[in-house]
Coordinates of C-alpha atoms (C1' of nucleotides) in Angstrom, one line a residue:
Chain A
M1 CA 18.8 15.5 17.4
R2 CA 22.2 15.2 19.1
R3 CA 24.0 18.4 20.2
V4 CA 26.9 18.9 17.8
Q5 CA 29.8 21.2 18.3
L6 CA 31.3 22.7 15.2
Y7 CA 34.4 24.9 14.8
D8 CA 33.6 27.9 12.7
T9 CA 36.4 29.6 10.9
L10 CA 34.7 33.0 10.8
S11 CA 34.1 33.3 14.5
R12 CA 37.2 31.3 15.3
E13 CA 35.3 29.3 17.9
T14 CA 33.6 26.0 18.5
R15 CA 29.9 26.5 18.7
L16 CA 26.8 24.4 19.0
L17 CA 25.2 23.6 15.7
M18 CA 21.9 25.5 15.5
P19 CA 20.3 24.9 12.1
I20 CA 18.3 27.8 10.6
T21 CA 15.3 25.6 10.2
P22 CA 15.8 22.4 12.2
P23 CA 16.1 19.6 11.5
K24 CA 17.2 20.7 8.1
V25 CA 20.9 21.4 7.5
G26 CA 22.1 23.0 4.3
L27 CA 25.6 21.8 3.5
F28 CA 27.6 23.3 0.6
V29 CA 31.1 22.1 -0.2
C30 CA 33.3 23.6 -2.8
G31 CA 33.9 20.9 -5.3
L32 CA 36.3 20.3 -8.1
T33 CA 37.3 22.0 -11.2
P34 CA 37.7 18.7 -13.1
Y35 CA 40.4 19.7 -15.5
A36 CA 42.8 16.8 -14.6
D37 CA 42.9 13.6 -12.6
A38 CA 42.0 14.0 -9.0
H39 CA 44.7 13.5 -6.3
V40 CA 44.5 12.3 -2.7
G41 CA 44.2 15.9 -1.5
H42 CA 40.9 16.4 -3.2
A43 CA 39.5 13.1 -1.8
K44 CA 40.2 14.1 1.8
V45 CA 37.7 16.9 1.6
A46 CA 35.2 14.5 0.1
V47 CA 35.7 11.9 2.8
V48 CA 35.6 14.5 5.6
F49 CA 32.3 15.9 4.6
D50 CA 30.9 12.5 3.8
V51 CA 31.4 11.7 7.5
V52 CA 29.9 15.0 8.5
A53 CA 26.8 14.3 6.4
R54 CA 26.6 10.7 7.6
A55 CA 26.8 11.6 11.2
L56 CA 24.4 14.5 11.1
T57 CA 21.9 12.3 9.2
R58 CA 22.2 9.6 11.8
W59 CA 21.8 12.0 14.6
G60 CA 18.4 13.1 13.3
Y61 CA 19.3 16.1 11.1
R62 CA 18.0 16.2 7.5
V63 CA 21.0 17.1 5.5
F64 CA 20.9 18.6 2.0
Y65 CA 24.4 18.2 0.8
V66 CA 25.4 20.1 -2.4
Q67 CA 28.8 20.0 -4.0
N68 CA 29.3 22.2 -7.0
V69 CA 31.3 21.3 -10.2
T70 CA 33.2 24.1 -11.9
N71 CA 32.9 22.7 -15.4
L72 CA 34.2 25.8 -17.1
D73 CA 37.2 28.0 -16.2
D74 CA 40.5 29.2 -17.5
R75 CA 42.3 25.9 -16.9
L76 CA 39.7 23.9 -18.6
I77 CA 39.8 26.2 -21.6
E78 CA 43.5 26.0 -21.7
R79 CA 43.5 22.2 -21.4
G80 CA 40.8 21.9 -23.9
G81 CA 42.6 24.1 -26.4
A82 CA 45.8 22.1 -25.9
T83 CA 44.0 18.8 -26.7
S84 CA 41.4 20.1 -29.1
T85 CA 38.7 19.1 -26.7
D86 CA 35.6 21.0 -25.8
P87 CA 36.4 22.3 -22.3
M88 CA 33.0 21.2 -20.9
K89 CA 33.4 17.8 -22.4
L90 CA 36.8 17.6 -20.8
A91 CA 35.2 18.5 -17.5
D92 CA 32.5 15.8 -18.0
Q93 CA 35.1 13.2 -18.5
H94 CA 37.0 14.0 -15.4
F95 CA 33.9 14.4 -13.4
A96 CA 32.7 11.0 -14.4
A97 CA 36.0 9.6 -13.1
W98 CA 35.6 11.5 -9.9
R99 CA 32.1 10.1 -9.4
S100 CA 33.3 6.5 -9.8
A101 CA 36.2 7.2 -7.4
M102 CA 33.6 8.5 -5.0
D103 CA 31.5 5.4 -5.3
E104 CA 34.5 3.3 -4.6
L105 CA 35.4 5.5 -1.6
N106 CA 31.9 4.9 -0.3
V107 CA 31.0 8.6 -0.6
R108 CA 27.3 8.6 -1.3
T109 CA 26.0 11.4 0.8
V110 CA 26.2 14.2 -1.8
N111 CA 22.6 14.9 -2.8
Y112 CA 23.3 17.0 -5.8
Y113 CA 26.3 18.0 -8.0
P114 CA 25.3 21.3 -9.7
H115 CA 27.4 22.3 -12.7
A116 CA 28.3 25.9 -13.1
T117 CA 27.1 26.1 -16.7
D118 CA 23.6 24.9 -15.6
Y119 CA 23.2 28.0 -13.6
L120 CA 23.9 30.7 -16.1
P121 CA 20.5 32.5 -15.7
E122 CA 21.0 32.6 -11.9
I123 CA 24.6 33.8 -12.3
I124 CA 23.6 36.6 -14.7
V125 CA 20.8 37.7 -12.4
Q126 CA 23.1 37.8 -9.4
V127 CA 25.7 39.8 -11.3
Q128 CA 23.0 42.2 -12.4
Q129 CA 21.8 42.6 -8.8
L130 CA 25.3 43.5 -7.7
V131 CA 25.6 46.1 -10.5
D132 CA 22.2 47.5 -9.6
R133 CA 23.0 47.8 -6.0
G134 CA 26.3 49.5 -6.8
F135 CA 28.6 46.7 -5.6
A136 CA 29.9 45.9 -9.1
Y137 CA 31.0 47.8 -12.2
A138 CA 31.3 46.9 -15.9
A139 CA 34.5 47.5 -17.7
R140 CA 35.6 46.3 -21.2
G141 CA 32.8 43.7 -21.4
S142 CA 33.7 42.3 -17.9
V143 CA 32.1 42.9 -14.6
Y144 CA 34.1 43.4 -11.4
Y145 CA 33.2 43.4 -7.8
D146 CA 34.0 46.7 -6.1
V147 CA 35.6 45.4 -2.9
A148 CA 35.8 48.9 -1.4
R149 CA 32.0 48.8 -1.2
F150 CA 32.0 45.8 1.1
P151 CA 33.6 46.7 4.4
K152 CA 33.4 43.2 5.8
Y153 CA 35.7 41.9 3.0
G154 CA 38.5 40.1 4.7
A155 CA 36.7 39.1 7.9
L156 CA 36.8 35.4 7.3
S157 CA 40.5 35.2 6.6
G158 CA 41.5 38.1 8.9
Q159 CA 43.0 39.9 5.9
K160 CA 43.1 43.6 5.7
V161 CA 42.6 44.7 2.2
E162 CA 45.2 47.5 2.4
A163 CA 47.8 44.9 3.6
L164 CA 47.4 42.6 0.6
Q165 CA 50.1 42.4 -1.9
P166 CA 48.5 42.8 -5.3
G167 CA 50.0 40.5 -7.9
A168 CA 51.9 38.4 -5.4
R169 CA 51.2 35.4 -7.5
V170 CA 48.7 36.4 -10.2
A171 CA 49.0 39.3 -12.5
V172 CA 46.5 42.1 -11.9
E173 CA 44.0 42.8 -14.6
A174 CA 44.2 46.2 -16.1
A175 CA 40.5 46.8 -16.2
K176 CA 40.0 46.7 -12.5
R177 CA 39.6 49.9 -10.5
S178 CA 41.5 48.3 -7.6
P179 CA 43.7 45.3 -7.6
E180 CA 41.6 43.6 -4.9
D181 CA 38.5 43.7 -7.0
F182 CA 37.6 40.4 -8.5
V183 CA 35.8 39.4 -11.7
L184 CA 32.2 38.4 -11.7
W185 CA 31.7 38.1 -15.4
K186 CA 34.5 37.6 -17.9
A187 CA 34.3 39.0 -21.4
A188 CA 34.7 36.3 -23.9
Q189 CA 37.9 35.9 -25.8
P190 CA 37.6 34.6 -29.4
G191 CA 36.9 30.9 -29.6
E192 CA 36.0 30.5 -25.9
P193 CA 32.6 29.2 -24.8
A194 CA 30.4 32.3 -24.2
W195 CA 26.9 33.2 -23.1
E196 CA 25.0 36.3 -23.9
S197 CA 24.6 38.8 -21.1
P198 CA 23.8 42.5 -20.6
W199 CA 27.5 43.2 -20.8
G200 CA 28.1 41.3 -24.0
P201 CA 29.2 37.7 -24.5
G202 CA 31.2 36.2 -21.7
R203 CA 31.3 33.6 -19.0
P204 CA 31.1 33.5 -15.2
G205 CA 34.0 34.4 -12.9
W206 CA 35.3 31.8 -10.5
H207 CA 33.4 32.8 -7.4
I208 CA 30.0 33.7 -8.7
E209 CA 28.7 30.2 -9.4
D210 CA 28.8 29.1 -5.8
T211 CA 26.6 31.9 -4.6
A212 CA 24.3 31.8 -7.5
I213 CA 23.8 28.1 -6.8
T214 CA 23.4 28.4 -3.0
V215 CA 21.0 31.4 -3.2
R216 CA 18.9 29.3 -5.6
L217 CA 19.0 26.1 -3.6
F218 CA 19.3 27.2 0.0
G219 CA 18.2 30.9 -0.1
P220 CA 20.2 33.9 1.1
R221 CA 21.5 32.1 4.2
Y222 CA 22.4 28.6 5.0
D223 CA 24.0 26.5 7.6
V224 CA 27.4 25.0 6.7
H225 CA 29.9 25.7 4.0
G226 CA 33.0 23.5 3.7
G227 CA 36.1 23.4 1.6
G228 CA 39.9 23.2 1.7
M229 CA 41.9 25.6 3.8
D230 CA 43.3 27.2 0.6
L231 CA 39.9 28.5 -0.4
K232 CA 39.4 30.7 2.6
F233 CA 40.9 33.6 0.8
P234 CA 39.9 34.8 -1.7
H235 CA 37.3 32.4 -2.8
H236 CA 35.1 32.2 0.4
E237 CA 35.7 35.8 1.1
A238 CA 34.3 36.6 -2.3
E239 CA 31.3 34.4 -1.8
I240 CA 30.4 36.3 1.4
A241 CA 30.8 39.6 -0.4
Q242 CA 28.7 38.5 -3.4
A243 CA 25.9 36.9 -1.6
E244 CA 25.4 39.3 1.2
A245 CA 25.6 42.3 -1.1
A246 CA 23.2 40.7 -3.6
T247 CA 20.6 39.5 -1.2
G248 CA 21.1 42.1 1.6
E249 CA 21.0 39.3 4.1
S250 CA 23.7 38.3 6.5
P251 CA 25.4 36.1 7.4
L252 CA 25.6 34.0 4.3
V253 CA 26.8 31.0 6.2
N254 CA 26.6 30.2 9.9
Y255 CA 29.5 27.7 10.1
W256 CA 32.5 27.7 7.9
M257 CA 34.4 24.4 8.0
H258 CA 37.9 24.4 6.5
V259 CA 39.8 21.1 6.0
G260 CA 43.6 21.0 6.5
L261 CA 45.5 20.4 3.3
V262 CA 47.2 17.3 2.3
T263 CA 50.9 18.1 1.9
M264 CA 54.0 16.2 0.7
K265 CA 57.2 16.9 2.5
G266 CA 55.4 19.8 4.1
E267 CA 54.3 21.4 0.9
K268 CA 50.7 21.5 -0.3
M269 CA 49.9 18.8 -2.8
S270 CA 48.8 20.6 -6.0
K271 CA 49.0 20.1 -9.7
S272 CA 50.8 23.4 -10.2
L273 CA 53.6 22.2 -7.9
G274 CA 53.6 18.8 -9.5
N275 CA 53.8 17.0 -6.2
V276 CA 50.6 15.0 -6.6
Y277 CA 49.8 11.5 -5.7
G278 CA 46.9 10.3 -7.9
L279 CA 43.6 9.2 -6.3
D280 CA 43.4 6.4 -8.7
E281 CA 46.8 5.1 -7.8
A282 CA 45.9 5.3 -4.1
L283 CA 42.7 3.4 -4.6
R284 CA 44.3 0.8 -6.8
T285 CA 47.3 0.1 -4.5
H286 CA 45.7 0.3 -1.1
G287 CA 42.0 0.3 -1.5
A288 CA 39.3 2.7 -0.6
E289 CA 38.9 1.7 3.0
V290 CA 42.6 2.2 3.8
L291 CA 42.5 5.7 2.2
R292 CA 39.4 6.6 4.2
F293 CA 41.1 5.4 7.3
Y294 CA 44.2 7.4 6.5
Y295 CA 42.2 10.6 6.3
L296 CA 40.1 10.0 9.3
N297 CA 43.0 9.0 11.4
A298 CA 43.9 12.6 11.9
H299 CA 41.9 15.7 12.8
Y300 CA 40.2 17.1 9.7
R301 CA 41.4 20.7 10.4
N302 CA 45.1 19.8 10.6
P303 CA 47.4 19.5 7.7
L304 CA 48.2 15.9 6.8
D305 CA 51.6 15.1 5.4
F306 CA 51.5 12.3 2.8
A307 CA 54.6 10.2 2.1
P308 CA 54.3 8.0 -0.9
G309 CA 55.3 4.5 -0.1
K310 CA 54.9 5.1 3.6
S311 CA 51.7 6.8 4.7
L312 CA 49.2 4.4 3.2
E313 CA 51.3 1.4 4.0
E314 CA 51.3 2.3 7.6
A315 CA 47.6 3.2 7.5
G316 CA 47.0 -0.2 6.0
E317 CA 48.8 -2.0 8.9
A318 CA 46.9 0.0 11.5
Y319 CA 43.6 -0.4 9.7
E320 CA 44.0 -4.1 9.6
R321 CA 44.0 -4.2 13.4
L322 CA 40.5 -2.9 13.3
A323 CA 39.3 -4.5 10.2
A324 CA 40.4 -8.0 11.1
P325 CA 38.3 -8.3 14.3
A326 CA 35.4 -6.5 12.5
R327 CA 35.6 -9.0 9.7
K328 CA 35.8 -12.0 12.0
L329 CA 32.8 -10.8 13.9
A330 CA 30.9 -10.3 10.7
G331 CA 31.8 -13.8 9.6
A332 CA 30.7 -15.3 12.9
L333 CA 27.4 -13.4 12.8
R334 CA 26.9 -14.7 9.3
G335 CA 27.5 -18.2 10.4
S336 CA 25.6 -17.8 13.7
S337 CA 22.1 -18.3 12.3
S338 CA 23.0 -21.7 11.1
G339 CA 24.4 -22.9 14.3
A340 CA 24.9 -20.4 17.1
G341 CA 26.9 -20.8 20.2
S342 CA 25.2 -20.0 23.5
R343 CA 27.9 -18.4 25.6
E344 CA 27.2 -14.9 26.7
L345 CA 29.6 -12.1 27.5
P346 CA 30.2 -10.9 31.1
A347 CA 27.5 -8.3 31.9
E348 CA 30.2 -5.7 32.3
L349 CA 31.6 -6.2 28.8
A350 CA 28.2 -6.1 27.2
E351 CA 27.5 -2.9 29.0
D352 CA 30.8 -1.5 27.9
A353 CA 29.8 -2.1 24.3
V354 CA 26.9 0.2 24.8
V355 CA 29.0 2.8 26.6
A356 CA 31.6 2.6 23.8
V357 CA 29.1 3.4 21.1
R358 CA 27.8 6.3 23.2
E359 CA 31.3 7.7 23.7
L360 CA 32.1 7.3 20.0
D361 CA 29.0 9.4 19.2
E362 CA 30.1 12.0 21.7
L363 CA 33.6 12.2 20.3
L364 CA 32.3 12.6 16.8
A365 CA 29.8 15.3 17.9
D366 CA 32.7 17.3 19.2
D367 CA 33.8 18.9 16.0
F368 CA 34.2 15.5 14.3
N369 CA 37.1 14.2 16.2
T370 CA 37.5 11.1 14.1
R371 CA 41.0 10.5 15.3
E372 CA 40.0 10.2 18.9
A373 CA 37.1 8.0 17.9
I374 CA 39.5 5.7 16.0
A375 CA 41.7 5.5 19.1
R376 CA 38.7 4.2 21.0
L377 CA 38.0 1.7 18.4
F378 CA 41.6 0.4 18.8
V379 CA 41.0 0.1 22.5
W380 CA 37.8 -1.8 21.8
S381 CA 39.6 -4.1 19.4
K382 CA 42.0 -5.1 22.1
R383 CA 39.1 -6.2 24.2
V384 CA 37.6 -8.0 21.3
G385 CA 40.9 -9.7 20.7
E386 CA 40.6 -11.6 23.9
W387 CA 37.4 -13.1 22.8
L388 CA 38.4 -14.1 19.2
P389 CA 39.2 -17.7 20.3
E390 CA 35.7 -18.0 21.7
L391 CA 33.9 -16.6 18.8
A392 CA 32.4 -19.9 17.6
H393 CA 30.9 -20.4 21.1
L394 CA 29.3 -17.0 21.5
S395 CA 25.6 -16.3 21.3
P396 CA 24.3 -14.1 18.5
S397 CA 23.6 -11.3 21.1
A398 CA 27.1 -11.6 22.5
L399 CA 28.5 -11.3 18.9
E400 CA 26.2 -8.3 18.3
S401 CA 27.6 -6.6 21.4
L402 CA 31.2 -7.1 20.3
A403 CA 30.3 -5.9 16.8
A404 CA 28.4 -2.8 17.9
P405 CA 31.3 -0.3 17.8
Y406 CA 32.3 -1.6 14.4
R407 CA 28.8 -1.2 13.1
W408 CA 28.9 2.3 14.4
A409 CA 32.1 2.9 12.5
G410 CA 30.6 1.4 9.4
A411 CA 27.7 3.8 9.5
M412 CA 29.5 6.9 10.6
L413 CA 33.0 6.5 9.2
G414 CA 32.2 4.3 6.2
L415 CA 34.7 1.7 7.2
F416 CA 34.6 -2.1 7.5
G417 CA 32.7 -2.8 4.3
P418 CA 29.0 -3.5 3.9
T419 CA 27.1 -4.4 7.0
G420 CA 24.1 -5.9 5.4
A421 CA 22.2 -8.9 6.8
P422 CA 23.4 -12.3 5.9
D423 CA 21.8 -13.9 2.9
A424 CA 21.3 -17.5 1.8
R425 CA 24.7 -17.6 0.1
D426 CA 26.5 -16.4 3.2
E427 CA 24.8 -19.2 5.2
A428 CA 25.7 -21.8 2.6
L429 CA 29.3 -20.7 2.6
A430 CA 29.4 -20.7 6.4
A431 CA 28.1 -24.3 6.4
L432 CA 30.7 -25.4 3.9
A433 CA 33.5 -23.8 5.8
A434 CA 32.3 -25.3 9.0
A435 CA 32.3 -28.8 7.5
A436 CA 35.8 -28.3 6.1
I437 CA 37.1 -27.0 9.5
E438 CA 35.6 -30.0 11.2
A439 CA 37.3 -32.4 8.8
R440 CA 40.6 -30.6 9.3
A441 CA 40.2 -30.7 13.1
A442 CA 39.7 -34.4 12.9
A443 CA 42.9 -34.8 10.9
R444 CA 44.8 -32.7 13.3
T445 CA 43.5 -34.7 16.2
R446 CA 44.8 -37.9 14.7
G447 CA 48.1 -36.2 13.9
D448 CA 47.6 -36.2 10.2
F449 CA 49.0 -32.7 9.6
A450 CA 49.6 -33.3 5.9
E451 CA 45.9 -33.7 5.4
A452 CA 45.1 -30.8 7.7
D453 CA 47.4 -28.5 5.7
R454 CA 46.0 -29.8 2.5
I455 CA 42.5 -28.7 3.6
R456 CA 43.8 -25.4 4.8
G457 CA 45.7 -24.8 1.5
A458 CA 42.7 -25.8 -0.6
L459 CA 40.5 -23.3 1.2
A460 CA 43.1 -20.6 1.0
R461 CA 43.2 -21.0 -2.8
A462 CA 39.5 -20.5 -2.8
G463 CA 39.9 -17.3 -0.8
I464 CA 39.0 -18.7 2.6
R465 CA 41.7 -18.2 5.2
L466 CA 41.7 -20.2 8.4
E467 CA 43.1 -19.2 11.7
D468 CA 43.5 -21.4 14.7
H469 CA 42.8 -20.0 18.2
G470 CA 43.5 -22.7 20.7
S471 CA 40.9 -25.3 20.3
T472 CA 38.8 -23.4 17.8
T473 CA 39.3 -22.3 14.2
S474 CA 37.9 -19.2 12.5
W475 CA 37.7 -18.4 8.8
Q476 CA 37.4 -15.3 6.7
L477 CA 37.1 -14.3 3.1
G478 CA 39.8 -12.6 1.0
A479 CA 41.9 -11.5 3.9
D480 CA 45.2 -12.4 2.2
D481 CA 44.2 -11.4 -1.3
D482 CA 47.2 -10.8 -3.4
A483 CA 45.8 -7.8 -5.2
G484 CA 47.9 -5.3 -3.1
Chain B
rG1 C1' 55.4 42.7 4.7
rC2 C1' 50.3 41.3 6.2
rC3 C1' 46.8 37.3 7.5
rG4 C1' 46.0 32.2 8.9
rA5 C1' 47.4 27.2 10.4
rG6 C1' 51.0 24.2 12.6
rG7 C1' 55.8 22.6 15.7
rU8 C1' 54.2 16.6 20.7
rG9 C1' 58.4 9.9 21.3
rG10 C1' 62.2 6.2 16.1
rC11 C1' 57.5 7.4 12.9
rA12 C1' 52.2 8.8 12.4
rG13 C1' 49.0 11.5 15.4
rA14 C1' 45.3 13.0 19.7
rA15 C1' 44.1 15.3 24.3
rU16 C1' 44.0 18.1 28.8
rG17 C1' 45.0 24.0 34.0
rG18 C1' 46.4 18.5 38.0
rU19 C1' 47.9 11.2 39.5
rU20 C1' 52.1 7.0 34.6
rA21 C1' 50.6 12.9 27.9
rA22 C1' 45.8 8.7 24.3
rU23 C1' 46.0 5.6 20.2
rG24 C1' 48.4 3.2 16.3
rC25 C1' 52.9 1.9 13.4
rG26 C1' 57.8 0.2 14.0
rA27 C1' 61.4 -2.4 17.2
rC28 C1' 62.5 -6.0 21.2
rA29 C1' 61.1 -9.9 24.6
rG30 C1' 57.6 -13.5 26.3
rA31 C1' 52.8 -16.6 26.2
rC32 C1' 49.9 -19.6 22.9
rU33 C1' 50.6 -22.9 18.3
rG34 C1' 52.2 -29.5 14.9
rC35 C1' 53.3 -25.4 11.4
rA36 C1' 51.4 -20.7 9.7
rG37 C1' 48.6 -16.9 11.0
rA38 C1' 46.0 -14.3 14.4
rU39 C1' 45.7 -13.0 19.4
rC40 C1' 47.4 -11.7 24.3
rU41 C1' 51.3 -9.7 27.8
rG42 C1' 55.5 -6.8 28.8
rU43 C1' 59.4 -3.3 27.3
rU44 C1' 60.6 0.9 24.0
rU45 C1' 63.7 4.9 30.7
rC46 C1' 65.0 11.3 29.3
rC47 C1' 58.8 13.0 24.0
rU48 C1' 54.8 18.9 24.2
rG49 C1' 60.3 24.3 19.2
rG50 C1' 63.5 28.2 22.5
rG51 C1' 62.9 31.9 26.4
rG52 C1' 60.0 34.6 29.9
rG53 C1' 55.2 35.4 32.7
rU54 C1' 50.4 34.0 35.4
rU55 C1' 49.5 29.7 38.8
rC56 C1' 50.1 25.6 44.5
rG57 C1' 50.6 23.3 39.5
rA58 C1' 51.3 25.0 32.3
rU59 C1' 52.0 20.7 27.1
rU60 C1' 47.3 23.7 27.9
rC61 C1' 46.4 30.6 29.5
rC62 C1' 49.5 35.3 28.4
rC63 C1' 54.0 37.7 26.2
rU64 C1' 58.2 37.1 23.1
rC65 C1' 61.4 34.8 19.7
rC66 C1' 62.6 30.8 16.2
rC67 C1' 61.1 27.2 12.4
rU68 C1' 57.6 25.0 8.7
rC69 C1' 53.5 25.3 5.7
rG70 C1' 49.1 27.8 3.5
rG71 C1' 46.9 32.5 1.5
rC72 C1' 47.7 37.5 -0.5
rU73 C1' 42.6 37.0 -6.5
rC74 C1' 44.4 29.5 -10.6
rC75 C1' 43.8 26.0 -6.1
rA76 C1' 40.2 20.7 -2.1

RNA sequence: GCCGAGGUGGCAGAAUGGUUAAUGCGACAGACUGCAGAUCUGUUUCCUGGGGGUUCGAUUCCCUCCCUCGGCUCCA
């Protein structure tokens, strides 16, 4: 297992990752409340932790990655009421859309998406534990957490309870003893989905599902908890208070990872502000890889300002500088089995490929510095660029060396498309392309440029784009697709 | 008010107590090319919010001020 440094919000320092039971790593990330279409802010968190899970797995850890789904809350009830839809059905619909967006984004590391309403027994047990231990009180059919009983409340976010401004944004509920108390169990209003409980019919409060789920799946303590910066307070604070009080064990989480928010013109992207850019639209107009690249081209902890019509366009230009050589190498490797060149790289360059991959690993293991890793990939691409004209003459092992950093990025960052082995169709295509390139070269040699351009045009219409490099010609698929 | 995160070139966005502050985008010039594209080379001089302090040396550490954003019980 590689040594990994992680920044932990609670201790405010970067520390070596020491799993509770190596090589296992329990990773819990706060997921969506799927009451509306997801936007590009939500997907950043998903991509960041996808990279975390990919990297840890590749470094020898056994990651159990859980992302919860809050499929019942006030907003869902409100939305459902407005559209005469069952709130949980509404959640299911949006969650299905989220899953398909995740597939498209190449986010496949989440092992389990528990839904809040599937954990009602665990939730009720945990609320009861908190009542029994004196950390919670029932009032008017609801149950509230008594924050005064938990002195550590505020440690994660640095808040002092007495300095909070009650009701700064959300009205204080009358049944609370103190404004900072938060609801564990909400008494049902007429017509709302409700479950029987020792306190009467009701439903879970916002924070309780996470700790009910993690105690069940991971036990009283686990390794890494992630989420957006905006969840630090009160949500994660409440999780600590709930779990540590209910189980009597501490700390709930060893490493808190908080992702910088996506903003627009400096302001947080959120549905309530109305300044959202839809995930669907981003995927449709720029594709999943460009979006992934955009997120990873900055440090995950920093805010990322999104400018519609600009950010993804620029990211697309930059990404192409990496993707193009990666694609050409992949194409050359596909073709190489049917007729390989024999030229080798200078020993120094081949060695540098090994060094580059090692350094990429080191950068990523330093609190997931994807931006710095991408900078190294650009540097590598510059060196690869010098060899592009020679691609057709290079040996398979030389091609593998040049491709190694891109393969690394494929595995770790989820970029550059599939990296599977070539199949029979790839080889047939490569042979056809080679024949066409040969015919065109002959036409060019005898000065018949009309014929040369006819061949190039015909291939382009079939989605095969040719590029001349001095005396050689390379080809690639779908590079100038007109979808965008 | 309190807590937290930020402020780096035309733009995006890293890093570090120490030679020219990464990388990319954009712009400009050149090389290569039948054309196109791609690629390469060079340029883009004065870029670390203001002011103090510590230090031989600060963008980095400390103090202070300013600005922006997030949170203060809906939030990725």
